[in-house]
């Protein structure tokens, strides 16, 4: 069951909205589902979805009081069965808000999945059938709290119903979620049926309304060729990672094992962009471009266009806030990526709200007309984890701040996080006294060798995670990185073409520092500074060759 638990952890971390999904709609949410012999509190999936993640490292949730009062009580609910072990016996199963029939279904939010166990210990031979129709469930409700001890928690679920009795629901059938098929299976091309036509100007007004922007700024939506689209995307990447720092960053990420040797930084990032994007905003926020080969009313394309318009509106708002502030390259990389996480998080929440309002599946496939502009570079999976992190953690922080329906207009204009760790632990952003921040000064490496390093920057939690992921499980990566206090790397490029890297990290305490030290992946040419008792620092060197490493080890100066 470890694979199942890991799957659900990924769902809550990278795949799901914090908003309560309303795929399961029963009038008033109080359908008459009482068993003939008893009257029980009714639990609906919207109520379950009100639990909010407040920490993505420890997977901590805040539950509404109305739900906590039902913990340990007998309850009833209506949902759809999904297998846990197999379809042959549903003694252990899952209850979800909409039918899940195949790999192409949009998965439910983990906060809207209930682990159900049927039967008693004295009935070991009893088997229970799969019910395709909506199911009526009664049993003892359990929430997986830190102090809880029950099977559902052991299996990795947030909610459980024990000693359950499951029968076919006799009331009105709940509505199925967009993106889910019927029990008979999917039809070919599901999720690609055209949407109602929309005029770009009307779409801009809709997105501005979701963001809370009034009056609506002017945005030009242009259909462009593949060449023009590629030029805009590559231009933005080159502006974000200018040539003077790009070579050093490339060498550093290669030494950290996140980027393959000989890989080109811009080509690798462009490959990620071109593999999925069909629309983009320019840097001014006054123009959005859309590939001329794709239909605007295809679901995937529409959501991409919505995201690009949201980007444009956000950029215009930021330009008004700080018209003279430019040159993001002067920020540390961790601070820049924290800002990007907030922007992408806001963008993605806009897309999800739009999709939910129109019943569009977020898993809709690209149209047949879309041909990726470039190839995914082999061996860049870890770099992709680093690059896509802002879009994955940003929505959680946004929903933590504003809730599932709260206003988005002023979110990016308030006090933004300055480190990526605050997106994993938003309570740390709300109260800085909860954690120790210990930044490494920019001149930390100046005295290591006879010459100062060519370039230094900050990895942050978002950079340490893919670094650790090459040799550690997801659980180790998350728990170790979640104790981050500060870091900085420095790179030397030597005349003979070799290079060396110093990484200094700082942690919440000595224990977390030692845990990080033990999790550092192996490397052929690597040297650790001796650990000082009581210290929360870890420092190590890496070189492209033995000679490069010897140049930096203090005793060999």
Coordinates of C-alpha atoms in Angstrom, one line a residue:
X1 CA 0.0 0.0 0.0
X2 CA 3.0 2.3 0.1
X3 CA 2.5 3.1 -3.6
X4 CA -1.1 4.1 -2.9
X5 CA -0.1 6.3 0.0
X6 CA 2.6 8.0 -2.1
X7 CA 0.1 8.6 -4.9
X8 CA -2.3 10.4 -2.5
X9 CA 0.5 12.5 -1.0
X10 CA 1.3 13.6 -4.5
X11 CA -2.4 14.4 -5.1
X12 CA -2.6 16.7 -2.2
X13 CA 0.8 18.3 -2.8
X14 CA 0.8 18.8 -6.6
X15 CA -2.5 17.9 -8.1
X16 CA -5.4 19.4 -6.2
X17 CA -7.1 22.6 -5.5
X18 CA -7.9 23.7 -1.9
X19 CA -11.4 24.6 -3.0
X20 CA -14.2 22.2 -2.0
X21 CA -15.1 20.5 -5.2
X22 CA -18.9 20.5 -5.9
X23 CA -19.0 17.6 -8.3
X24 CA -21.3 15.8 -5.8
X25 CA -24.4 17.9 -5.7
X26 CA -27.4 16.9 -3.7
X27 CA -30.1 19.5 -3.2
X28 CA -29.3 21.4 0.0
X29 CA -26.6 18.9 0.8
X30 CA -29.2 17.2 3.1
X31 CA -30.7 14.5 0.9
X32 CA -32.9 12.1 2.8
X33 CA -30.4 9.2 3.1
X34 CA -31.5 7.9 6.5
X35 CA -31.4 4.2 7.1
X36 CA -34.8 2.8 8.0
X37 CA -33.8 2.1 11.6
X38 CA -31.7 5.2 12.5
X39 CA -31.2 8.9 11.9
X40 CA -27.6 9.8 11.5
X41 CA -25.6 13.0 10.8
X42 CA -25.0 13.4 7.1
X43 CA -21.5 14.1 5.9
X44 CA -21.2 15.7 2.4
X45 CA -18.0 16.0 0.3
X46 CA -18.1 19.8 0.3
X47 CA -17.8 19.7 4.1
X48 CA -14.9 17.2 3.9
X49 CA -13.2 19.5 1.4
X50 CA -13.2 22.4 3.9
X51 CA -10.1 20.9 5.6
X52 CA -7.3 23.1 4.5
X53 CA -3.6 22.2 4.2
X54 CA -1.5 24.5 6.4
X55 CA 1.8 22.7 6.0
X56 CA 2.9 20.8 3.0
X57 CA 6.0 19.3 4.7
X58 CA 4.2 17.7 7.6
X59 CA 0.9 17.5 5.6
X60 CA -0.8 19.3 8.5
X61 CA -4.5 20.1 7.9
X62 CA -7.0 22.4 9.7
X63 CA -10.4 20.9 10.1
X64 CA -13.7 22.8 10.5
X65 CA -15.2 22.5 14.0
X66 CA -18.4 21.1 12.6
X67 CA -16.4 18.2 11.2
X68 CA -14.3 17.6 14.2
X69 CA -17.4 17.2 16.3
X70 CA -18.4 14.2 14.2
X71 CA -15.0 12.4 14.8
X72 CA -15.8 9.0 16.4
X73 CA -19.5 9.3 15.8
X74 CA -21.7 7.2 13.6
X75 CA -22.6 9.1 10.4
X76 CA -24.0 8.6 6.9
X77 CA -22.9 9.7 3.5
X78 CA -23.6 9.1 -0.2
X79 CA -20.7 8.6 -2.7
X80 CA -19.3 6.4 -5.4
X81 CA -17.3 3.3 -4.7
X82 CA -13.7 3.0 -5.8
X83 CA -11.6 -0.2 -5.2
X84 CA -8.8 -0.2 -2.6
X85 CA -7.5 -3.8 -3.0
X86 CA -9.5 -5.1 -6.0
X87 CA -13.0 -5.1 -7.6
X88 CA -13.4 -8.7 -6.4
X89 CA -13.9 -7.8 -2.8
X90 CA -14.8 -4.3 -1.5
X91 CA -14.3 -5.1 2.2
X92 CA -11.8 -2.2 2.0
X93 CA -12.7 0.4 -0.5
X94 CA -12.8 4.2 -1.1
X95 CA -15.8 6.5 -1.3
X96 CA -15.3 9.4 -3.7
X97 CA -17.5 12.3 -4.9
X98 CA -17.8 11.1 -8.4
X99 CA -17.3 7.9 -10.4
X100 CA -13.7 7.1 -11.2
X101 CA -13.5 4.7 -14.1
X102 CA -10.0 4.8 -15.7
X103 CA -6.6 6.5 -15.8
X104 CA -8.1 9.4 -17.8
X105 CA -10.4 10.4 -15.0
X106 CA -9.7 13.6 -13.0
X107 CA -8.6 12.2 -9.6
X108 CA -10.5 13.4 -6.5
X109 CA -8.9 15.6 -3.9
X110 CA -7.5 13.6 -1.1
X111 CA -9.6 15.6 1.3
X112 CA -12.6 14.2 -0.6
X113 CA -11.7 10.5 -0.4
X114 CA -13.0 8.4 2.5
X115 CA -11.4 5.0 3.4
X116 CA -14.2 2.6 4.1
X117 CA -13.9 -0.8 5.9
X118 CA -16.9 -3.2 5.9
X119 CA -17.6 -6.2 8.0
X120 CA -16.4 -7.5 11.4
X121 CA -13.4 -9.5 12.5
X122 CA -15.6 -12.5 13.2
X123 CA -16.7 -12.6 9.5
X124 CA -13.3 -13.3 7.8
X125 CA -14.9 -15.1 4.9
X126 CA -17.5 -12.5 4.0
X127 CA -16.9 -10.7 0.7
X128 CA -18.6 -7.5 -0.4
X129 CA -19.5 -6.6 -4.0
X130 CA -18.7 -3.5 -6.0
X131 CA -21.6 -1.1 -6.4
X132 CA -21.6 0.9 -9.7
X133 CA -24.5 3.1 -8.6
X134 CA -24.2 5.8 -5.9
X135 CA -23.7 4.2 -2.6
X136 CA -25.2 4.9 0.8
X137 CA -22.7 4.4 3.7
X138 CA -23.2 4.3 7.4
X139 CA -20.5 3.7 10.0
X140 CA -18.1 5.3 12.5
X141 CA -16.4 8.4 11.2
X142 CA -12.7 8.9 11.9
X143 CA -10.4 11.9 11.1
X144 CA -6.6 11.2 10.9
X145 CA -5.4 13.7 13.6
X146 CA -1.8 13.7 14.9
X147 CA -2.8 11.6 17.9
X148 CA -5.1 9.2 16.0
X149 CA -4.5 5.5 15.9
X150 CA -6.7 3.7 13.4
X151 CA -6.4 1.8 10.1
X152 CA -7.3 4.7 7.9
X153 CA -4.5 6.8 9.2
X154 CA -2.1 3.9 8.8
X155 CA -3.1 3.6 5.2
X156 CA -2.5 7.3 4.5
X157 CA -6.1 8.6 4.4
X158 CA -7.4 11.7 6.0
X159 CA -10.9 10.4 6.6
X160 CA -12.3 6.9 7.3
X161 CA -15.6 5.2 8.0
X162 CA -15.2 2.0 10.1
X163 CA -17.6 -0.9 10.6
X164 CA -19.4 0.4 7.6
X165 CA -22.6 -0.8 5.9
X166 CA -22.7 0.1 2.2
X167 CA -25.9 -0.3 0.1
X168 CA -27.1 1.1 -3.2
X169 CA -28.4 4.7 -2.7
X170 CA -32.2 4.9 -3.2
X171 CA -32.5 8.7 -3.5
X172 CA -31.8 11.1 -6.3
X173 CA -28.6 10.3 -8.1
X174 CA -25.7 12.7 -7.5
X175 CA -24.2 14.5 -10.5
X176 CA -21.0 13.2 -11.9
X177 CA -17.9 15.4 -12.0
X178 CA -16.7 16.9 -15.2
X179 CA -14.0 14.8 -16.7
X180 CA -15.3 11.6 -15.3
X181 CA -16.9 9.0 -17.5
X182 CA -20.0 6.9 -16.9
X183 CA -19.6 3.4 -15.4
X184 CA -19.7 2.0 -19.0
X185 CA -16.4 3.8 -19.7
X186 CA -15.1 6.8 -21.7
X187 CA -16.0 7.7 -25.2
X188 CA -13.2 8.4 -27.6
X189 CA -12.0 12.0 -27.3
X190 CA -13.7 12.8 -24.0
X191 CA -12.5 16.2 -22.8
X192 CA -11.9 17.5 -26.3
X193 CA -15.5 18.5 -27.2
X194 CA -15.6 22.2 -28.2
X195 CA -16.7 24.7 -25.7
X196 CA -19.2 27.5 -26.4
X197 CA -17.5 30.1 -28.6
X198 CA -16.0 33.1 -26.8
X199 CA -14.7 36.5 -28.0
X200 CA -11.3 37.2 -26.6
X201 CA -12.4 40.6 -25.2
X202 CA -15.2 38.9 -23.3
X203 CA -12.8 36.3 -22.0
X204 CA -10.5 39.1 -20.7
X205 CA -13.5 40.6 -18.9
X206 CA -14.3 37.2 -17.3
X207 CA -10.8 36.6 -16.1
X208 CA -10.6 40.2 -14.8
X209 CA -13.7 39.5 -12.8
X210 CA -12.2 36.4 -11.2
X211 CA -9.1 38.4 -10.3
X212 CA -11.2 41.3 -9.0
X213 CA -9.8 43.8 -11.5
X214 CA -11.9 46.8 -12.3
X215 CA -11.8 48.6 -14.6
X216 CA -10.7 45.9 -17.1
X217 CA -7.3 46.7 -18.6
X218 CA -6.8 46.4 -22.4
X219 CA -5.2 43.2 -23.6
X220 CA -4.6 42.3 -27.2
X221 CA -4.9 38.6 -28.1
X222 CA -2.9 37.7 -31.2
X223 CA -2.8 34.5 -33.2
X224 CA 0.9 33.9 -34.0
X225 CA 3.0 31.4 -35.9
X226 CA 5.1 28.7 -34.2
X227 CA 8.2 30.8 -34.9
X228 CA 6.9 34.0 -33.3
X229 CA 5.6 32.0 -30.3
X230 CA 9.0 30.3 -29.8
X231 CA 10.8 33.7 -30.1
X232 CA 8.6 35.2 -27.3
X233 CA 9.1 32.2 -24.9
X234 CA 12.8 31.9 -25.5
X235 CA 13.2 35.7 -25.1
X236 CA 11.6 35.6 -21.7
X237 CA 13.8 32.7 -20.5
X238 CA 16.9 34.6 -21.7
X239 CA 15.8 37.7 -19.9
X240 CA 15.2 35.7 -16.7
X241 CA 18.6 33.9 -16.9
X242 CA 21.0 36.4 -18.5
X243 CA 24.2 35.2 -20.2
X244 CA 26.5 36.5 -17.5
X245 CA 25.0 34.2 -14.9
X246 CA 23.7 31.4 -17.1
X247 CA 27.0 29.6 -17.7
X248 CA 27.8 29.5 -13.9
X249 CA 24.3 28.4 -13.1
X250 CA 24.5 25.6 -15.7
X251 CA 27.9 24.4 -14.3
X252 CA 26.6 24.5 -10.7
X253 CA 23.4 22.5 -11.4
X254 CA 25.5 20.0 -13.3
X255 CA 27.8 19.6 -10.3
X256 CA 24.7 19.2 -8.1
X257 CA 23.4 16.4 -10.4
X258 CA 20.3 18.3 -11.4
X259 CA 21.3 19.0 -15.0
X260 CA 23.0 16.6 -17.4
X261 CA 26.5 17.4 -18.6
X262 CA 26.7 19.3 -21.9
X263 CA 23.0 20.3 -21.6
X264 CA 22.1 23.8 -22.6
X265 CA 20.2 25.7 -19.9
X266 CA 17.8 27.6 -22.2
X267 CA 17.2 24.6 -24.5
X268 CA 16.3 22.5 -21.5
X269 CA 13.9 25.0 -20.1
X270 CA 12.4 25.8 -23.5
X271 CA 11.8 22.1 -23.9
X272 CA 9.6 22.1 -20.8
X273 CA 7.7 25.2 -22.0
X274 CA 7.2 24.0 -25.6
X275 CA 6.0 20.6 -24.5
X276 CA 2.7 22.0 -23.2
X277 CA 2.2 25.7 -23.8
X278 CA 0.0 27.1 -26.6
X279 CA -0.5 30.6 -25.1
X280 CA 1.7 33.2 -23.4
X281 CA 1.8 36.8 -22.1
X282 CA 4.5 39.2 -23.1
X283 CA 6.5 40.9 -20.4
X284 CA 4.4 44.1 -20.6
X285 CA 1.1 42.3 -19.9
X286 CA -0.6 44.1 -22.7
X287 CA -0.4 41.3 -25.3
X288 CA -1.2 37.6 -25.2
X289 CA -0.2 35.3 -28.0
X290 CA -1.9 32.1 -29.0
X291 CA -0.6 29.6 -31.5
X292 CA -2.5 30.1 -34.7
X293 CA -2.9 26.3 -35.4
X294 CA -5.0 25.5 -32.3
X295 CA -8.7 26.0 -31.8
X296 CA -9.6 28.6 -29.1
X297 CA -12.7 26.7 -28.0
X298 CA -10.9 23.4 -27.3
X299 CA -10.8 22.8 -23.5
X300 CA -7.0 22.5 -23.1
X301 CA -6.4 25.6 -25.3
X302 CA -9.1 27.6 -23.5
X303 CA -7.5 27.0 -20.1
X304 CA -4.1 27.8 -21.5
X305 CA -5.4 31.1 -22.9
X306 CA -7.1 31.8 -19.6
X307 CA -3.8 31.3 -17.8
X308 CA -2.0 33.6 -20.2
X309 CA -4.6 36.3 -19.8
X310 CA -4.4 36.0 -16.0
X311 CA -0.6 36.4 -16.3
X312 CA -1.0 39.5 -18.4
X313 CA -3.5 41.1 -15.9
X314 CA -1.1 40.3 -13.0
X315 CA 1.8 41.8 -14.8
X316 CA -0.1 45.0 -15.5
X317 CA -1.0 45.3 -11.8
X318 CA 2.6 44.8 -10.7
X319 CA 3.8 47.4 -13.2
X320 CA 1.5 50.0 -11.7
X321 CA 2.6 49.0 -8.2
X322 CA 6.3 49.4 -8.9
X323 CA 6.9 51.0 -12.4
X324 CA 10.6 51.6 -11.8
X325 CA 11.4 48.2 -10.4
X326 CA 13.0 45.9 -13.0
X327 CA 16.0 43.6 -13.2
X328 CA 14.9 40.5 -11.3
X329 CA 18.4 39.1 -11.9
X330 CA 19.6 41.2 -8.9
X331 CA 17.5 39.1 -6.5
X332 CA 18.7 35.8 -5.1
X333 CA 17.3 32.9 -7.1
X334 CA 15.3 31.7 -4.1
X335 CA 13.6 35.1 -3.6
X336 CA 12.9 35.4 -7.3
X337 CA 11.3 31.9 -7.4
X338 CA 9.3 32.8 -4.3
X339 CA 7.9 35.8 -6.2
X340 CA 7.3 33.6 -9.2
X341 CA 5.4 31.0 -7.0
X342 CA 3.0 33.7 -5.9
X343 CA 2.4 34.9 -9.4
X344 CA 2.0 31.4 -10.9
X345 CA -0.1 30.3 -7.9
X346 CA -2.5 33.2 -8.5
X347 CA -2.6 32.4 -12.2
X348 CA -3.3 28.7 -11.6
X349 CA -6.1 29.4 -9.0
X350 CA -7.7 31.7 -11.7
X351 CA -7.6 28.8 -14.2
X352 CA -9.1 26.4 -11.7
X353 CA -11.9 28.7 -10.7
X354 CA -12.7 29.3 -14.4
X355 CA -12.6 25.5 -15.1
X356 CA -14.8 24.7 -12.2
X357 CA -17.4 27.3 -13.2
X358 CA -17.6 25.9 -16.7
X359 CA -17.2 22.3 -15.8
X360 CA -14.0 21.9 -17.7
X361 CA -11.7 19.1 -16.7
X362 CA -8.2 20.2 -15.8
X363 CA -7.0 16.9 -17.3
X364 CA -8.3 17.8 -20.8
X365 CA -5.7 16.7 -23.4
X366 CA -4.1 19.0 -26.0
X367 CA -5.8 19.2 -29.4
X368 CA -4.6 17.2 -32.3
X369 CA -3.4 20.4 -34.0
X370 CA -0.8 21.0 -31.2
X371 CA 2.6 19.8 -32.2
X372 CA 5.3 20.5 -29.5
X373 CA 7.9 22.9 -30.7
X374 CA 10.8 21.2 -29.1
X375 CA 11.9 17.9 -27.5
X376 CA 12.1 17.1 -23.8
X377 CA 15.8 16.9 -23.2
X378 CA 16.8 13.4 -21.9
X379 CA 17.9 13.3 -18.3
X380 CA 16.3 16.6 -17.2
X381 CA 13.6 15.2 -15.0
X382 CA 15.2 16.7 -11.8
X383 CA 15.6 20.1 -13.5
X384 CA 11.9 19.9 -14.4
X385 CA 11.0 19.4 -10.8
X386 CA 13.0 22.5 -9.9
X387 CA 11.6 24.6 -12.7
X388 CA 7.9 23.7 -12.3
X389 CA 7.9 24.0 -8.5
X390 CA 6.4 27.6 -8.4
X391 CA 3.3 26.4 -10.3
X392 CA 2.9 23.4 -8.1
X393 CA 3.2 25.0 -4.6
X394 CA 1.9 28.5 -5.5
X395 CA -1.9 27.5 -5.5
X396 CA -1.6 26.1 -2.0
X397 CA -0.2 29.3 -0.6
X398 CA -2.9 31.4 -2.5
X399 CA -5.7 29.3 -1.1
X400 CA -4.2 29.4 2.4
X401 CA -4.3 33.2 2.2
X402 CA -7.7 33.8 0.6
X403 CA -9.6 30.5 0.8
X404 CA -11.5 28.7 -2.0
X405 CA -13.4 31.8 -3.1
X406 CA -11.7 34.8 -1.6
X407 CA -10.5 37.8 -3.6
X408 CA -7.3 37.6 -5.5
X409 CA -6.8 41.2 -6.6
X410 CA -4.5 42.4 -3.8
X411 CA -2.8 39.1 -3.0
X412 CA 0.4 39.8 -5.1
X413 CA 0.5 43.3 -3.9
X414 CA 0.7 42.5 -0.2
X415 CA 3.6 41.1 1.8
X416 CA 4.9 38.3 -0.5
X417 CA 7.1 35.5 0.8
X418 CA 10.8 35.9 0.2
X419 CA 11.8 32.2 0.4
X420 CA 10.3 29.1 -1.2
X421 CA 10.1 27.4 2.2
X422 CA 7.2 29.7 3.1
X423 CA 5.1 28.1 0.3
X424 CA 5.6 24.7 1.9
X425 CA 5.0 26.1 5.4
X426 CA 2.6 29.1 5.0
X427 CA 2.3 29.3 8.8
X428 CA 6.0 30.3 8.8
X429 CA 5.1 33.2 6.4
X430 CA 2.3 34.2 8.8
X431 CA 4.4 34.1 11.9
X432 CA 8.2 34.3 11.4
X433 CA 8.8 33.4 15.1
X434 CA 7.9 29.8 14.2
X435 CA 11.2 29.3 12.4
X436 CA 14.8 30.3 12.4
X437 CA 16.0 32.1 9.3
X438 CA 19.8 32.1 8.9
X439 CA 20.8 33.5 5.5
X440 CA 24.3 32.9 4.3
X441 CA 26.1 36.2 3.4
X442 CA 27.1 36.9 -0.1
X443 CA 30.8 36.9 0.7
X444 CA 30.8 33.6 2.5
X445 CA 33.2 32.0 0.0
X446 CA 35.6 34.9 -0.6
X447 CA 38.4 33.5 1.7
X448 CA 38.2 29.8 0.6
X449 CA 40.7 30.1 -2.2
X450 CA 43.1 32.8 -3.4
X451 CA 40.5 34.2 -5.7
X452 CA 36.8 34.9 -4.9
X453 CA 34.2 32.7 -6.7
X454 CA 32.9 33.6 -10.1
X455 CA 29.3 33.5 -9.1
X456 CA 27.1 32.8 -6.0
X457 CA 23.4 32.3 -5.5
X458 CA 20.8 30.7 -3.2
X459 CA 19.2 27.3 -3.9
X460 CA 16.4 27.5 -1.4
X461 CA 14.1 24.6 -0.5
X462 CA 13.0 24.4 -4.1
X463 CA 16.5 23.8 -5.2
X464 CA 17.6 21.4 -2.5
X465 CA 14.6 19.1 -3.1
X466 CA 15.6 18.0 -6.7
X467 CA 19.2 17.8 -5.5
X468 CA 18.3 15.3 -2.8
X469 CA 15.8 13.5 -4.9
X470 CA 18.4 11.7 -7.0
X471 CA 19.1 9.2 -4.2
X472 CA 16.3 9.7 -1.6
X473 CA 12.7 8.9 -1.2
X474 CA 10.1 11.6 -1.5
X475 CA 9.4 11.4 2.2
X476 CA 13.1 12.0 3.1
X477 CA 13.4 14.8 0.5
X478 CA 10.4 16.6 2.0
X479 CA 11.1 16.2 5.7
X480 CA 14.8 17.1 5.4
X481 CA 14.3 20.1 3.1
X482 CA 11.5 21.3 5.3
X483 CA 13.9 22.3 8.1
X484 CA 15.8 24.8 5.9
X485 CA 17.1 28.0 7.4
X486 CA 19.4 29.3 4.7
X487 CA 21.9 28.3 2.0
X488 CA 24.2 29.7 -0.7
X489 CA 26.4 28.1 -3.3
X490 CA 29.6 29.5 -4.9
X491 CA 31.2 28.4 -8.2
X492 CA 34.8 28.7 -9.4
X493 CA 35.6 28.2 -13.1
X494 CA 39.4 27.5 -13.4
X495 CA 41.6 28.3 -16.4
X496 CA 42.0 24.6 -17.4
X497 CA 38.2 24.3 -17.9
X498 CA 37.5 22.5 -14.7
X499 CA 35.1 23.9 -12.0
X500 CA 34.4 23.6 -8.3
X501 CA 31.4 24.2 -6.1
X502 CA 31.0 25.1 -2.5
X503 CA 27.5 24.7 -0.9
X504 CA 26.8 26.0 2.6
X505 CA 23.5 25.1 4.2
X506 CA 22.0 26.2 7.5
X507 CA 19.2 24.4 9.3
X508 CA 16.7 24.8 12.2
X509 CA 18.9 22.8 14.6
X510 CA 21.8 20.4 14.7
X511 CA 19.6 17.4 14.3
X512 CA 18.1 18.6 11.0
X513 CA 21.6 19.6 9.8
X514 CA 22.9 16.0 10.4
X515 CA 19.8 14.6 8.7
X516 CA 20.6 16.7 5.6
X517 CA 24.3 15.7 5.7
X518 CA 23.3 12.0 5.8
X519 CA 21.0 12.5 2.8
X520 CA 23.5 14.2 0.5
X521 CA 23.9 12.1 -2.7
X522 CA 27.2 10.5 -3.5
X523 CA 29.5 12.2 -6.0
X524 CA 33.0 11.1 -7.3
X525 CA 34.8 14.3 -6.3
X526 CA 33.3 15.5 -3.0
X527 CA 34.7 16.7 0.3
X528 CA 32.8 17.6 3.5
X529 CA 34.0 20.2 6.0
X530 CA 34.2 18.6 9.5
X531 CA 31.0 18.9 11.6
X532 CA 31.3 21.1 14.7
X533 CA 29.4 19.9 17.7
X534 CA 26.2 21.9 18.2
X535 CA 26.4 23.4 14.7
X536 CA 23.4 23.7 12.4
X537 CA 25.6 24.2 9.4
X538 CA 26.6 21.7 6.6
X539 CA 29.3 22.7 4.1
X540 CA 30.8 20.6 1.3
X541 CA 32.8 20.9 -1.9
X542 CA 32.4 19.3 -5.3
X543 CA 34.7 19.4 -8.3
X544 CA 34.6 18.4 -11.9
X545 CA 37.9 16.6 -11.3
X546 CA 40.2 15.6 -8.5
X547 CA 42.5 18.5 -9.3
X548 CA 39.5 21.0 -9.2
X549 CA 38.5 19.6 -5.8
X550 CA 42.1 19.8 -4.4
X551 CA 42.2 23.5 -5.4
X552 CA 39.4 24.3 -3.0
X553 CA 40.1 22.0 0.0
X554 CA 41.5 24.5 2.7
X555 CA 44.5 22.3 3.6
X556 CA 45.6 22.2 0.0
X557 CA 45.7 26.0 -0.6

